[in-house]
Coordinates of C-alpha atoms in Angstrom, one line a residue:
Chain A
X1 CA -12.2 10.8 9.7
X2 CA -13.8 8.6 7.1
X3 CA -13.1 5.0 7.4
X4 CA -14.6 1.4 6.5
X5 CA -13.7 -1.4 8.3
X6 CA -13.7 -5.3 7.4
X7 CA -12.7 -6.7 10.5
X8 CA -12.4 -10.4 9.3
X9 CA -9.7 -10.7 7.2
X10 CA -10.5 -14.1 6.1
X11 CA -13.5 -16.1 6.1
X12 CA -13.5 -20.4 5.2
X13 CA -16.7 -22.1 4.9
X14 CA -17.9 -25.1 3.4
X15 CA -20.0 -24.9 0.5
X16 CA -23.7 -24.6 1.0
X17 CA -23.4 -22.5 4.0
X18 CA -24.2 -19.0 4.4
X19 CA -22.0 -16.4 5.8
X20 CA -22.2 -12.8 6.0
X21 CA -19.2 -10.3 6.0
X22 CA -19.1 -7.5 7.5
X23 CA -18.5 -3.8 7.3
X24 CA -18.3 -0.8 9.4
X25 CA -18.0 2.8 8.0
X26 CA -17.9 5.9 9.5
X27 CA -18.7 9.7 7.9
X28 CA -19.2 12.6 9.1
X29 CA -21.6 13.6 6.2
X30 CA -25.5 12.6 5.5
X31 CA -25.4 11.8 1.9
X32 CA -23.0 9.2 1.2
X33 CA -23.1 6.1 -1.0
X34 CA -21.7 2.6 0.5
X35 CA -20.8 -0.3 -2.4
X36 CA -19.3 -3.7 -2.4
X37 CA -16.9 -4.8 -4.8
X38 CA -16.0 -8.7 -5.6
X39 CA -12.4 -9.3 -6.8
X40 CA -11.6 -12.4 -8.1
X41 CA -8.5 -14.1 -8.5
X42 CA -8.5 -12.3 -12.6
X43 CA -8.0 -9.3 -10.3
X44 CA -10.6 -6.6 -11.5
X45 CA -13.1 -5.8 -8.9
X46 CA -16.6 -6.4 -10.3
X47 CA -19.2 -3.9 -8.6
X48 CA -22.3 -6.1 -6.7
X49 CA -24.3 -3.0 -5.0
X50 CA -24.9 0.6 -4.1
X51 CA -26.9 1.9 -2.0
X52 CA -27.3 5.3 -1.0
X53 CA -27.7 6.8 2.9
X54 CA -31.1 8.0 2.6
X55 CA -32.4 4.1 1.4
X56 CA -31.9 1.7 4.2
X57 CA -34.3 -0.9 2.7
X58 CA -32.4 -4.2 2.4
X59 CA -31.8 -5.9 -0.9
X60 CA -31.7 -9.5 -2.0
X61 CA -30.4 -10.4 -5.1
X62 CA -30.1 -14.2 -6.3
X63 CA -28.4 -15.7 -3.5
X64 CA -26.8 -12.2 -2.0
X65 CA -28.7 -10.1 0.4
X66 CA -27.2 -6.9 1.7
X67 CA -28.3 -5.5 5.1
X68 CA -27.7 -1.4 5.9
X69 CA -28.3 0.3 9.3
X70 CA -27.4 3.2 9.8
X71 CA -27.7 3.3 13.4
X72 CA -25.0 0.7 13.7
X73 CA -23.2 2.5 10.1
X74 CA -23.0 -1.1 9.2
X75 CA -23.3 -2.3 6.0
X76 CA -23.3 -6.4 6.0
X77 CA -24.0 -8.6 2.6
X78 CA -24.7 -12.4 2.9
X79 CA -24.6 -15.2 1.0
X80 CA -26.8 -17.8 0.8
X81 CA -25.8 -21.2 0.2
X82 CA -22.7 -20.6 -0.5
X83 CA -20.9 -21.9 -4.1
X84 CA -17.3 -22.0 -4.8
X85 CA -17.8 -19.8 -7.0
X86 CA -18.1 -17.1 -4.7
X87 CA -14.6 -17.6 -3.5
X88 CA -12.8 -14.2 -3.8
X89 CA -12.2 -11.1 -2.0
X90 CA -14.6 -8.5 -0.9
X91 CA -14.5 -5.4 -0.5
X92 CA -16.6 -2.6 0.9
X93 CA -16.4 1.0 0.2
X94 CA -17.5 4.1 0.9
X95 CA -18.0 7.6 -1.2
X96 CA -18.8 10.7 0.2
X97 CA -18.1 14.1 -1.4
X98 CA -15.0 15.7 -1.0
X99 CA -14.2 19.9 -0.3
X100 CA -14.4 20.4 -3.9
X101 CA -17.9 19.1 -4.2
X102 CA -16.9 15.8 -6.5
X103 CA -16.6 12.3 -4.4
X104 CA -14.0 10.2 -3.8
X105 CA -14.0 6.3 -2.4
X106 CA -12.7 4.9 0.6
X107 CA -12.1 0.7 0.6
X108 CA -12.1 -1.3 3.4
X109 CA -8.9 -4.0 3.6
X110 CA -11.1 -6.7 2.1
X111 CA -12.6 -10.2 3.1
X112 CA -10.8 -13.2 1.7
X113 CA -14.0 -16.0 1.5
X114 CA -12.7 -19.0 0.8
X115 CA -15.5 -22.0 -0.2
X116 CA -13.9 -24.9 0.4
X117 CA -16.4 -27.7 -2.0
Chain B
X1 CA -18.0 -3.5 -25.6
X2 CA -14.6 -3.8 -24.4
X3 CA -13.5 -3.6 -20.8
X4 CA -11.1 -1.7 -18.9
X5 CA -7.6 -2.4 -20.2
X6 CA -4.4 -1.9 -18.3
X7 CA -1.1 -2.7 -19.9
X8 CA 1.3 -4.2 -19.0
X9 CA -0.3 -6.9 -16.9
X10 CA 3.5 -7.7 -14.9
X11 CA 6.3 -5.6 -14.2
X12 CA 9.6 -6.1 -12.7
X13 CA 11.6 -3.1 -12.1
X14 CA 14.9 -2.4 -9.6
X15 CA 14.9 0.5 -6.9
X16 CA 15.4 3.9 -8.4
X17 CA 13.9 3.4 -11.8
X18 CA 10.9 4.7 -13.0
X19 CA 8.0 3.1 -14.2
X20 CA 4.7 4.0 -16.5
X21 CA 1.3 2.2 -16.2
X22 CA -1.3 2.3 -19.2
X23 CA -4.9 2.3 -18.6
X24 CA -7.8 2.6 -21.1
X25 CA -11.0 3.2 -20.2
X26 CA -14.3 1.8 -21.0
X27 CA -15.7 3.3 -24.5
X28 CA -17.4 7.1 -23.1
X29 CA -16.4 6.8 -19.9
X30 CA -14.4 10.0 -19.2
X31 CA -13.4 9.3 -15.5
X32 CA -10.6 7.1 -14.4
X33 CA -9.1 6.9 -11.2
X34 CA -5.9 5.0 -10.0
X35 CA -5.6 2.6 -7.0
X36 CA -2.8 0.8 -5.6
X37 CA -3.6 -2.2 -3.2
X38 CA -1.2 -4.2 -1.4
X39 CA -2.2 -7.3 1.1
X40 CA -3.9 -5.8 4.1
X41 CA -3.7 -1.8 2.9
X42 CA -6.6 -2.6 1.0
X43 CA -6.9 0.0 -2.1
X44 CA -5.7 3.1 -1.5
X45 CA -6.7 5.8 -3.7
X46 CA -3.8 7.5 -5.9
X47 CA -5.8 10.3 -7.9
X48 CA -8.3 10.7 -10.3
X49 CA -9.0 12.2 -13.9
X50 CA -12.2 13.4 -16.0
X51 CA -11.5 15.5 -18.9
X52 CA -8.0 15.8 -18.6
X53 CA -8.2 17.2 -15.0
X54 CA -7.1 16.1 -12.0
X55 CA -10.2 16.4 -10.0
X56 CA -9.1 14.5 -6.7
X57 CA -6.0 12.8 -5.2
X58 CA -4.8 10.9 -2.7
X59 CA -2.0 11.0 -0.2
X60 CA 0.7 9.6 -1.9
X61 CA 4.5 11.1 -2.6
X62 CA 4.6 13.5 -5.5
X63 CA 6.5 10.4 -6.8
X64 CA 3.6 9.2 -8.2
X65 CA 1.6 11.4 -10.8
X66 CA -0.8 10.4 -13.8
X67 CA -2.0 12.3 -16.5
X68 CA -5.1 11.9 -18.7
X69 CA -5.2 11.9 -22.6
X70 CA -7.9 13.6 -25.1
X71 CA -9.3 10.1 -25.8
X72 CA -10.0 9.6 -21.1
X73 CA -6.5 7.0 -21.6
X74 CA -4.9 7.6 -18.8
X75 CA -1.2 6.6 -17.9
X76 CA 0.6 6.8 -14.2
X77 CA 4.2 7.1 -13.6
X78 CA 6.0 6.1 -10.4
X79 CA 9.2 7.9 -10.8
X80 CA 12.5 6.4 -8.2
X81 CA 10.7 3.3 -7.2
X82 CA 11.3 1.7 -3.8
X83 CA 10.7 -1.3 -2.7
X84 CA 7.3 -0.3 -0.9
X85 CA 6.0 0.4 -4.1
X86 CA 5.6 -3.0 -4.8
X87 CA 1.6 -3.8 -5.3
X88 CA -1.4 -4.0 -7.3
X89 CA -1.8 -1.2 -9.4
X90 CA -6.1 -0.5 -10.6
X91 CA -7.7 1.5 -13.1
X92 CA -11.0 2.0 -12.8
X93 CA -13.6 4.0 -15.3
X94 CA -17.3 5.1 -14.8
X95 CA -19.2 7.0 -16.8
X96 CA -20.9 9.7 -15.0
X97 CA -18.9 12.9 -13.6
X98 CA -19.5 12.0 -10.5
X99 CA -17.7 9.6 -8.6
X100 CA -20.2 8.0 -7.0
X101 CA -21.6 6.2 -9.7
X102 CA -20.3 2.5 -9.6
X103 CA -16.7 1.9 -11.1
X104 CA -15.6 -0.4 -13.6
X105 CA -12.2 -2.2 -13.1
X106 CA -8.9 -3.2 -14.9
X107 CA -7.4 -6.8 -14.3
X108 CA -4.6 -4.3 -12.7
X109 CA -0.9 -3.9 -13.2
X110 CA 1.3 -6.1 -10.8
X111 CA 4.5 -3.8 -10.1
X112 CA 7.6 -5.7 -8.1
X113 CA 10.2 -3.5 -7.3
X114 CA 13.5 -5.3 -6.3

């Protein structure tokens, strides 16, 4: 069954660290597109990245890097010197295509960062 | 360009009533989908429109049902509430008509059912 997995529900650091969350997917497809989402306390997730199975290049961007392997189906995004700013929850996510050939997202619970100044 | 806009923004309804959540999309976008998220479910997916179809849905009680408008608004109705129902209910839009283009999301609708 398709799944993605944040297995730390809540993260604290002090600011100017780095920390990286983590996420775990599994599919049993070959194309599929993973994403992360930031949802601040507003409430609408704001899109950050996707990336797409076939390009396991890692990206930087700014401060956040994002590091996919597919042979461990994890999909990890760091921050670098962390603001508190960045204080929200994160969410990765999965799409794959569905019987009906459109696609449909999967979330993971979230990661509650919390960058304490 | 204006966001996604969900209306209202807080609701307070009592077991058994129903309820209807407003979403409008993002000027051309013609998909919108519907998420409910509640602390530590994560968002779970509820169904999704593009041109007035339902093209996918989730696994939730025929309780909940949406429906898409000429114009891609889209509006969801929880018909005999419980208290479970209680959560965070998303809108999201994107453009393309395939859903794995990146999605744009609503501030939400914050549903408490007592």
């Amino acid at each position: 069954a398709q799944k993605v997995t944040q297995a730390q529900t809540e993260i604290s650091v002090v600011e100017k660290e780095d920390v990286t969350l983590d996420c775990v997917y599994e599919t049993r497809d070959t194309t599929y597109y993973l994403f992360w989402y930031k949802q601040p306390p507003s409430g609408e997730l704001v899109f950050l990245i996707r990336r797409n199975s076939f390009d396991e290049q890692n990206e930087i961007s700014g401060r956040y890097s994002w590091n996919f392997q597919k042979s461990t189906s994890s999909f990890n995004f760091t921050i670098t010197a962390s603001q508190v700013v960045d204080s929200a929850v994160y969410f990765c996510a999965l799409s794959e295509e569905t019987t009906s050939g459109t696609y449909k997202y999967i979330f993971g619970t979230g990661t509650r960062l919390k960058v304490l100044a | 360009k204006a966001g996604v806009t969900q209306t209202p923004r807080y609701l307070i309804k009592t077991r058994g009533q129903q309820v209807t959540l407003s979403c409008s999309p993002i000027s051309g976008h013609r998909s919108v989908s519907w998420y409910q998220q509640t602390p530590g479910q994560g968002l779970q997916f509820l169904f999704e429109y593009f041109s007035e179809t339902q093209r996918n849905k989730g696994n939730f009680p025929g309780r909940f049902s949406g429906r898409q408008f000429s114009n891609s608004r889209s509006e969801m109705n929880v018909s005999t509430l419980e208290l479970g129902d209680s959560a965070l209910y998303l809108c999201a839009s994107s453009l393309a008509s395939r859903t794995n283009e990146k999605l744009f999301f609503g501030s939400g609708t914050q549903l408490s059912v007592l």
